[in-house]
Short mmCIF file of C-alpha atoms in Angstrom, two decimals:
data_model
loop_
_atom_site.label_atom_id
_atom_site.label_comp_id
_atom_site.label_asym_id
_atom_site.label_seq_id
_atom_site.Cartn_x
_atom_site.Cartn_y
_atom_site.Cartn_z
CA GLY V 16 6.42 19.31 -10.88
CA ALA V 17 3.05 17.66 -10.47
CA GLY V 18 2.59 15.42 -7.49
CA VAL V 19 0.62 12.21 -7.15
CA SER V 20 -3.00 12.70 -8.12
CA GLN V 21 -6.02 10.57 -7.36
CA SER V 22 -9.60 10.50 -8.57
CA PRO V 23 -12.29 10.77 -7.56
CA SER V 24 -11.62 12.73 -4.38
CA ASN V 25 -14.85 11.43 -2.89
CA LYS V 26 -16.97 8.43 -3.78
CA VAL V 27 -20.26 7.42 -2.22
CA THR V 28 -21.64 4.07 -3.24
CA GLU V 29 -24.24 1.56 -2.20
CA LYS V 30 -23.34 -1.72 -0.58
CA GLY V 31 -22.80 -4.40 -3.19
CA LYS V 32 -21.70 -2.08 -5.98
CA ASP V 33 -18.24 -2.12 -7.55
CA VAL V 34 -15.95 0.92 -7.41
CA GLU V 35 -12.82 1.88 -9.27
CA LEU V 36 -10.26 4.30 -7.86
CA ARG V 37 -7.52 5.88 -9.95
CA CYS V 38 -3.97 6.97 -9.18
CA ASP V 39 -1.59 8.97 -11.36
CA PRO V 40 1.94 8.71 -9.95
CA ILE V 41 4.71 11.25 -10.28
CA SER V 42 6.20 11.01 -13.77
CA GLY V 43 9.25 8.76 -13.80
CA HIS V 44 8.41 6.97 -10.56
CA THR V 45 8.57 3.24 -11.12
CA ALA V 46 7.17 2.21 -7.73
CA LEU V 47 3.51 2.67 -6.79
CA TYR V 48 1.72 1.76 -3.58
CA TRP V 49 -1.86 1.63 -2.37
CA TYR V 50 -2.75 2.10 1.31
CA ARG V 51 -6.05 2.21 3.19
CA GLN V 52 -6.69 4.58 6.10
CA ARG V 53 -9.77 4.02 8.20
CA LEU V 54 -11.10 6.95 10.19
CA GLY V 55 -8.69 7.93 12.95
CA GLN V 56 -6.36 5.07 12.22
CA GLY V 57 -3.00 4.43 10.63
CA LEU V 58 -2.06 3.50 7.10
CA GLU V 59 -2.63 -0.09 6.04
CA PHE V 60 -0.57 -1.43 3.13
CA LEU V 61 -2.62 -2.98 0.31
CA ILE V 62 -0.48 -3.55 -2.80
CA TYR V 63 2.84 -2.50 -4.34
CA PHE V 64 3.93 -2.28 -7.98
CA GLN V 65 7.57 -2.00 -9.11
CA GLY V 66 8.23 -1.60 -12.80
CA ASN V 67 7.32 -4.71 -14.73
CA SER V 68 7.75 -7.06 -11.76
CA ALA V 69 4.84 -9.05 -10.39
CA PRO V 70 2.98 -6.88 -7.85
CA ASP V 71 3.15 -7.55 -4.13
CA LYS V 72 -0.49 -8.21 -3.27
CA SER V 73 0.14 -9.43 0.26
CA GLY V 74 -1.83 -6.60 1.87
CA LEU V 75 -5.09 -7.01 -0.03
CA PRO V 76 -7.75 -7.87 2.58
CA SER V 77 -9.93 -10.10 0.39
CA ASP V 78 -10.43 -11.30 -3.17
CA ARG V 79 -12.90 -8.45 -3.66
CA PHE V 80 -9.90 -6.14 -3.92
CA SER V 81 -7.70 -6.00 -7.01
CA ALA V 82 -5.40 -3.50 -8.66
CA GLU V 83 -3.78 -3.01 -12.01
CA ARG V 84 -1.05 -0.79 -13.32
CA THR V 85 -0.29 -0.08 -16.94
CA GLY V 86 3.46 0.01 -17.39
CA GLU V 87 4.87 2.67 -15.09
CA SER V 88 1.88 4.98 -15.20
CA VAL V 89 -1.71 4.97 -14.01
CA SER V 90 -3.00 2.45 -11.52
CA THR V 91 -6.57 1.52 -10.69
CA LEU V 92 -7.77 -0.10 -7.48
CA THR V 93 -11.05 -2.00 -7.87
CA ILE V 94 -13.28 -3.06 -5.02
CA GLN V 95 -16.05 -5.45 -6.00
CA ARG V 96 -19.29 -5.95 -4.09
CA THR V 97 -18.43 -3.17 -1.64
CA GLN V 98 -19.19 -3.61 2.05
CA GLN V 99 -19.64 -0.95 4.72
CA GLU V 100 -16.31 -1.90 6.28
CA ASP V 101 -14.62 -0.83 3.03
CA SER V 102 -15.39 2.79 3.92
CA ALA V 103 -12.05 4.54 4.30
CA VAL V 104 -9.63 6.88 2.60
CA TYR V 105 -7.62 5.08 -0.05
CA LEU V 106 -4.18 6.61 -0.48
CA CYS V 107 -1.81 6.08 -3.35
CA ALA V 108 1.91 6.80 -3.15
CA SER V 109 4.77 6.63 -5.61
CA SER V 110 8.54 6.59 -5.30
CA PRO V 111 11.45 6.65 -7.73
CA GLY V 112 12.03 2.93 -7.20
CA LEU V 113 15.78 3.23 -6.78
CA ALA V 114 17.52 -0.12 -6.73
CA GLY V 115 19.01 -1.40 -3.50
CA SER V 116 17.20 0.76 -0.97
CA THR V 117 13.83 1.96 0.19
CA ASP V 118 13.19 5.45 -1.11
CA THR V 119 10.84 8.26 -0.15
CA GLN V 120 7.18 7.71 -0.87
CA TYR V 121 5.07 10.66 -1.99
CA PHE V 122 1.39 10.42 -1.23
CA GLY V 123 -1.61 11.52 -3.23
CA PRO V 124 -4.57 13.35 -1.65
CA GLY V 125 -6.58 10.15 -1.33
CA THR V 126 -10.06 9.03 -2.32
CA ARG V 127 -12.63 9.05 0.47
CA LEU V 128 -14.90 6.06 -0.08
CA THR V 129 -18.21 5.85 1.74
CA VAL V 130 -20.27 2.69 1.40
CA LEU V 131 -23.89 3.17 2.46
CA GLY O 11 7.07 -9.71 12.29
CA GLU O 12 6.62 -6.26 10.80
CA ASN O 13 4.69 -4.53 13.56
CA VAL O 14 5.57 -1.05 14.71
CA GLU O 15 4.13 0.38 17.90
CA GLN O 16 3.79 4.11 18.34
CA HIS O 17 3.35 6.09 21.57
CA PRO O 18 1.68 8.19 22.75
CA SER O 19 -1.54 8.18 20.77
CA THR O 20 -2.23 11.78 21.75
CA LEU O 21 0.12 14.48 22.98
CA SER O 22 -0.68 18.00 24.09
CA VAL O 23 2.11 20.52 24.68
CA GLN O 24 2.37 24.25 25.23
CA GLU O 25 3.76 26.36 22.44
CA GLY O 26 7.53 26.51 22.76
CA ASP O 27 7.84 23.20 24.58
CA SER O 28 9.36 20.06 23.06
CA ALA O 29 7.44 17.02 21.86
CA VAL O 30 8.75 13.47 21.63
CA ILE O 31 7.06 10.56 19.88
CA LYS O 32 8.49 7.06 20.07
CA CYS O 33 8.14 3.99 17.89
CA THR O 34 9.24 0.46 18.60
CA TYR O 35 9.66 -2.15 15.87
CA SER O 36 10.24 -5.88 15.77
CA ASP O 37 11.87 -6.59 12.39
CA SER O 38 15.62 -6.33 12.93
CA ALA O 39 16.16 -6.34 9.16
CA SER O 40 14.47 -2.93 8.76
CA ASN O 41 16.81 -0.24 7.49
CA TYR O 42 14.63 2.76 6.71
CA PHE O 43 12.49 4.72 9.17
CA PRO O 44 10.47 7.70 7.92
CA TRP O 45 8.21 10.10 9.79
CA TYR O 46 5.13 11.54 8.09
CA LYS O 47 2.97 14.48 9.16
CA GLN O 48 -0.71 14.48 8.23
CA GLU O 49 -2.77 17.60 8.77
CA LEU O 50 -6.52 17.25 8.98
CA GLY O 51 -7.99 16.23 5.64
CA LYS O 52 -4.65 16.34 3.88
CA ARG O 53 -2.19 13.82 2.52
CA PRO O 54 0.70 12.46 4.63
CA GLN O 55 3.94 14.33 3.97
CA LEU O 56 7.44 13.17 4.79
CA ILE O 57 9.10 15.41 7.37
CA ILE O 58 12.26 13.45 8.13
CA ASP O 59 13.68 9.97 7.70
CA ILE O 60 16.67 8.01 8.94
CA ARG O 61 18.53 4.98 7.68
CA SER O 62 20.10 2.34 9.86
CA ASN O 63 23.68 3.44 9.24
CA VAL O 64 23.23 6.57 11.38
CA GLY O 65 21.96 7.13 14.90
CA GLU O 66 20.60 10.65 14.60
CA LYS O 67 19.47 13.11 11.98
CA LYS O 68 18.40 16.71 12.44
CA ASP O 69 16.58 19.24 10.30
CA GLN O 70 16.02 22.60 12.00
CA ARG O 71 13.50 21.99 14.81
CA ILE O 72 12.99 18.33 13.96
CA ALA O 73 15.28 15.44 14.82
CA VAL O 74 15.04 11.67 14.69
CA THR O 75 17.09 9.26 16.77
CA LEU O 76 17.49 5.55 16.10
CA ASN O 77 18.57 2.83 18.50
CA LYS O 78 18.94 -0.37 16.46
CA THR O 79 19.93 -2.46 19.46
CA ALA O 80 16.76 -1.58 21.33
CA LYS O 81 14.73 -1.41 18.08
CA HIS O 82 13.21 1.97 18.67
CA PHE O 83 13.32 5.37 17.02
CA SER O 84 11.95 8.70 18.14
CA LEU O 85 10.82 12.00 16.65
CA HIS O 86 11.80 15.13 18.53
CA ILE O 87 10.22 18.50 17.80
CA THR O 88 11.69 21.47 19.65
CA GLU O 89 10.19 24.94 20.12
CA THR O 90 6.79 23.68 19.04
CA GLN O 91 4.43 26.00 17.19
CA PRO O 92 0.66 25.79 16.61
CA GLU O 93 1.27 24.79 12.99
CA ASP O 94 3.01 21.65 14.24
CA SER O 95 -0.43 20.40 15.31
CA ALA O 96 -1.18 17.31 13.21
CA VAL O 97 -1.10 13.53 13.29
CA TYR O 98 2.39 12.06 13.01
CA PHE O 99 3.06 8.55 11.71
CA CYS O 100 6.27 6.59 12.01
CA GLY O 101 7.10 3.94 9.43
CA GLN O 102 9.54 1.16 8.76
CA ASP O 103 10.46 -0.66 5.59
CA THR O 104 9.40 -4.27 5.37
CA GLY O 105 11.92 -5.69 2.96
CA ARG O 106 9.25 -5.40 0.28
CA ARG O 107 9.77 -1.62 -0.07
CA ALA O 108 6.23 -0.97 1.13
CA LEU O 109 6.10 0.62 4.56
CA THR O 110 4.46 -0.49 7.77
CA PHE O 111 3.12 2.45 9.75
CA GLY O 112 2.46 3.08 13.39
CA SER O 113 -1.05 3.95 14.50
CA GLY O 114 -0.29 7.67 14.68
CA THR O 115 0.12 10.35 17.33
CA ARG O 116 -2.20 13.32 17.42
CA LEU O 117 -0.10 16.30 18.51
CA GLN O 118 -1.87 19.41 19.77
CA VAL O 119 0.23 22.50 20.39
CA GLN O 120 -1.59 24.92 22.66
CA PRO O 121 -0.88 28.60 21.95
#
């Protein structure tokens, strides 16, 4: 079946502008995650959605970052007033959300954000 | 804490040799330890994972060992091939289901 998809694949923006990144999880997956990967570095957790529960926003680096998810489908990550240090690949992942254990996360291809 | 340290940061081996990557974690409550492979410009893909109720898991040329007492787990790749060249990330669950990842190991297999 279809995997996790993200759009756009690349985004170039000017400092100070707002950007919106989209993630379509695997159908039926109730859990959705956003990570940030700076060049040559590891994956940094940003936010986690599970079903209708309140999202875990503990990884968001500042109040310029926010994310929404409609039900158990699409999620959007919004970065307001972008800064050059926001330049990175933003990866979305989804998992079945099985109760009682951590399950396998499947990653999307990412959105490469460049802030000029 | 939820930190996980990964070593080495780079590893170069000859084709056919074995490669070992080690991760050390601090959260004793962690129960799930995945390994992801990320080829250049591509998405991370799960290659193997282990849960805390077992000490070792093997899948063809890839194995993972877990030592909960010492809080470390390792990825072992035997009979390495050029297509194994990639960046490998270890992860641990955080109790929140989201994963904390190591900083990655760039593996280069020389033909």
